[in-house]
Amino acid sequence: MYTPNPIDTSDVILPEELTKLAELIAENVHEVWARNRIAQGWKLGDVRDDELKQHPCLIPYVDLTEDEKHFDRETAFETITFIKKLGFNIIKE
């Protein structure tokens, strides 16, 4: 059985500017996901239906509930903290 074992990033604290970056990444992650779904023929629906290719989250990120935004935010924050954990610096030019 597969047991996920991600690198522990709990000791990484993001400065405010990277927290803002994480939110922008989360929004972009949603936009990329939605674009790909729409390209695959998915449409907006009240509930997710894989057969009919309908999904309730095919809406702008700003219109998602906080619960729906959680997955995208978690992906963004974990990616940035992982990059920092590896010793890379993210600098705005």
Tab-separated table of C-alpha atoms in Angstrom:
chain	number	residue	atom	x	y	z
A	1	MET	CA	0.000	0.000	0.000
A	2	TYR	CA	1.233	3.474	-0.892
A	3	THR	CA	1.927	5.769	2.052
A	4	PRO	CA	2.477	9.416	1.050
A	5	ASN	CA	5.577	10.919	2.625
A	6	PRO	CA	5.910	14.596	1.649
A	7	ILE	CA	8.834	16.615	2.936
A	8	ASP	CA	7.921	18.258	6.236
A	9	THR	CA	7.648	21.993	5.664
A	10	SER	CA	6.020	22.823	8.999
A	11	ASP	CA	9.107	24.745	10.119
A	12	VAL	CA	8.943	27.140	7.148
A	13	ILE	CA	7.249	30.464	7.828
A	14	LEU	CA	6.334	32.496	4.790
A	15	PRO	CA	6.815	36.253	4.890
A	16	GLU	CA	3.766	38.369	4.046
A	17	GLU	CA	4.812	38.996	0.440
A	18	LEU	CA	5.013	35.243	-0.208
A	19	THR	CA	1.631	34.723	1.419
A	20	LYS	CA	0.224	37.171	-1.139
A	21	LEU	CA	2.082	35.312	-3.890
A	22	ALA	CA	0.574	32.022	-2.701
A	23	GLU	CA	-2.927	33.457	-3.070
A	24	LEU	CA	-2.132	34.594	-6.626
A	25	ILE	CA	-0.767	31.136	-7.417
A	26	ALA	CA	-3.902	29.537	-5.960
A	27	GLU	CA	-6.078	31.661	-8.231
A	28	ASN	CA	-3.941	30.768	-11.240
A	29	VAL	CA	-4.046	27.056	-10.351
A	30	HIS	CA	-7.836	27.271	-10.437
A	31	GLU	CA	-7.799	29.143	-13.751
A	32	VAL	CA	-5.519	26.525	-15.340
A	33	TRP	CA	-7.672	23.697	-13.972
A	34	ALA	CA	-10.873	25.343	-15.259
A	35	ARG	CA	-9.359	26.051	-18.680
A	36	ASN	CA	-8.286	22.421	-19.009
A	37	ARG	CA	-11.698	21.121	-17.937
A	38	ILE	CA	-13.504	23.402	-20.382
A	39	ALA	CA	-11.134	22.304	-23.169
A	40	GLN	CA	-12.080	18.699	-22.328
A	41	GLY	CA	-15.751	19.542	-22.807
A	42	TRP	CA	-16.765	20.094	-19.188
A	43	LYS	CA	-19.559	22.549	-18.385
A	44	LEU	CA	-20.878	24.249	-15.273
A	45	GLY	CA	-23.320	22.073	-13.345
A	46	ASP	CA	-25.000	22.097	-9.945
A	47	VAL	CA	-23.086	18.974	-8.870
A	48	ARG	CA	-20.066	17.130	-10.189
A	49	ASP	CA	-21.108	14.568	-12.777
A	50	ASP	CA	-18.246	12.801	-14.537
A	51	GLU	CA	-20.535	11.198	-17.125
A	52	LEU	CA	-22.130	14.487	-18.151
A	53	LYS	CA	-18.867	16.373	-17.635
A	54	GLN	CA	-20.419	18.914	-15.295
A	55	HIS	CA	-18.738	20.578	-12.334
A	56	PRO	CA	-19.955	23.299	-9.940
A	57	CYS	CA	-16.491	24.871	-9.628
A	58	LEU	CA	-16.255	26.008	-13.237
A	59	ILE	CA	-16.651	29.590	-12.064
A	60	PRO	CA	-14.147	32.389	-11.393
A	61	TYR	CA	-11.892	31.813	-8.379
A	62	VAL	CA	-13.287	34.891	-6.620
A	63	ASP	CA	-16.756	33.287	-6.695
A	64	LEU	CA	-15.653	30.010	-5.095
A	65	THR	CA	-16.513	29.386	-1.467
A	66	GLU	CA	-13.654	29.461	1.037
A	67	ASP	CA	-13.931	25.665	1.314
A	68	GLU	CA	-13.555	25.318	-2.454
A	69	LYS	CA	-10.535	27.654	-2.467
A	70	HIS	CA	-8.828	25.543	0.200
A	71	PHE	CA	-7.449	22.909	-2.212
A	72	ASP	CA	-5.869	25.512	-4.504
A	73	ARG	CA	-4.455	27.456	-1.568
A	74	GLU	CA	-2.998	24.354	0.027
A	75	THR	CA	-1.290	23.419	-3.242
A	76	ALA	CA	0.149	26.931	-3.622
A	77	PHE	CA	1.324	27.279	-0.008
A	78	GLU	CA	2.871	23.810	0.055
A	79	THR	CA	4.703	24.481	-3.198
A	80	ILE	CA	6.176	27.749	-1.950
A	81	THR	CA	7.136	26.326	1.447
A	82	PHE	CA	8.730	23.333	-0.300
A	83	ILE	CA	10.797	25.673	-2.500
A	84	LYS	CA	11.887	27.617	0.599
A	85	LYS	CA	12.655	24.381	2.484
A	86	LEU	CA	15.018	23.382	-0.317
A	87	GLY	CA	16.907	26.640	0.227
A	88	PHE	CA	15.731	28.596	-2.786
A	89	ASN	CA	14.848	32.268	-2.484
A	90	ILE	CA	11.942	33.836	-4.296
A	91	ILE	CA	12.668	37.440	-5.163
A	92	LYS	CA	10.585	39.928	-7.061
A	93	GLU	CA	12.486	41.689	-9.804
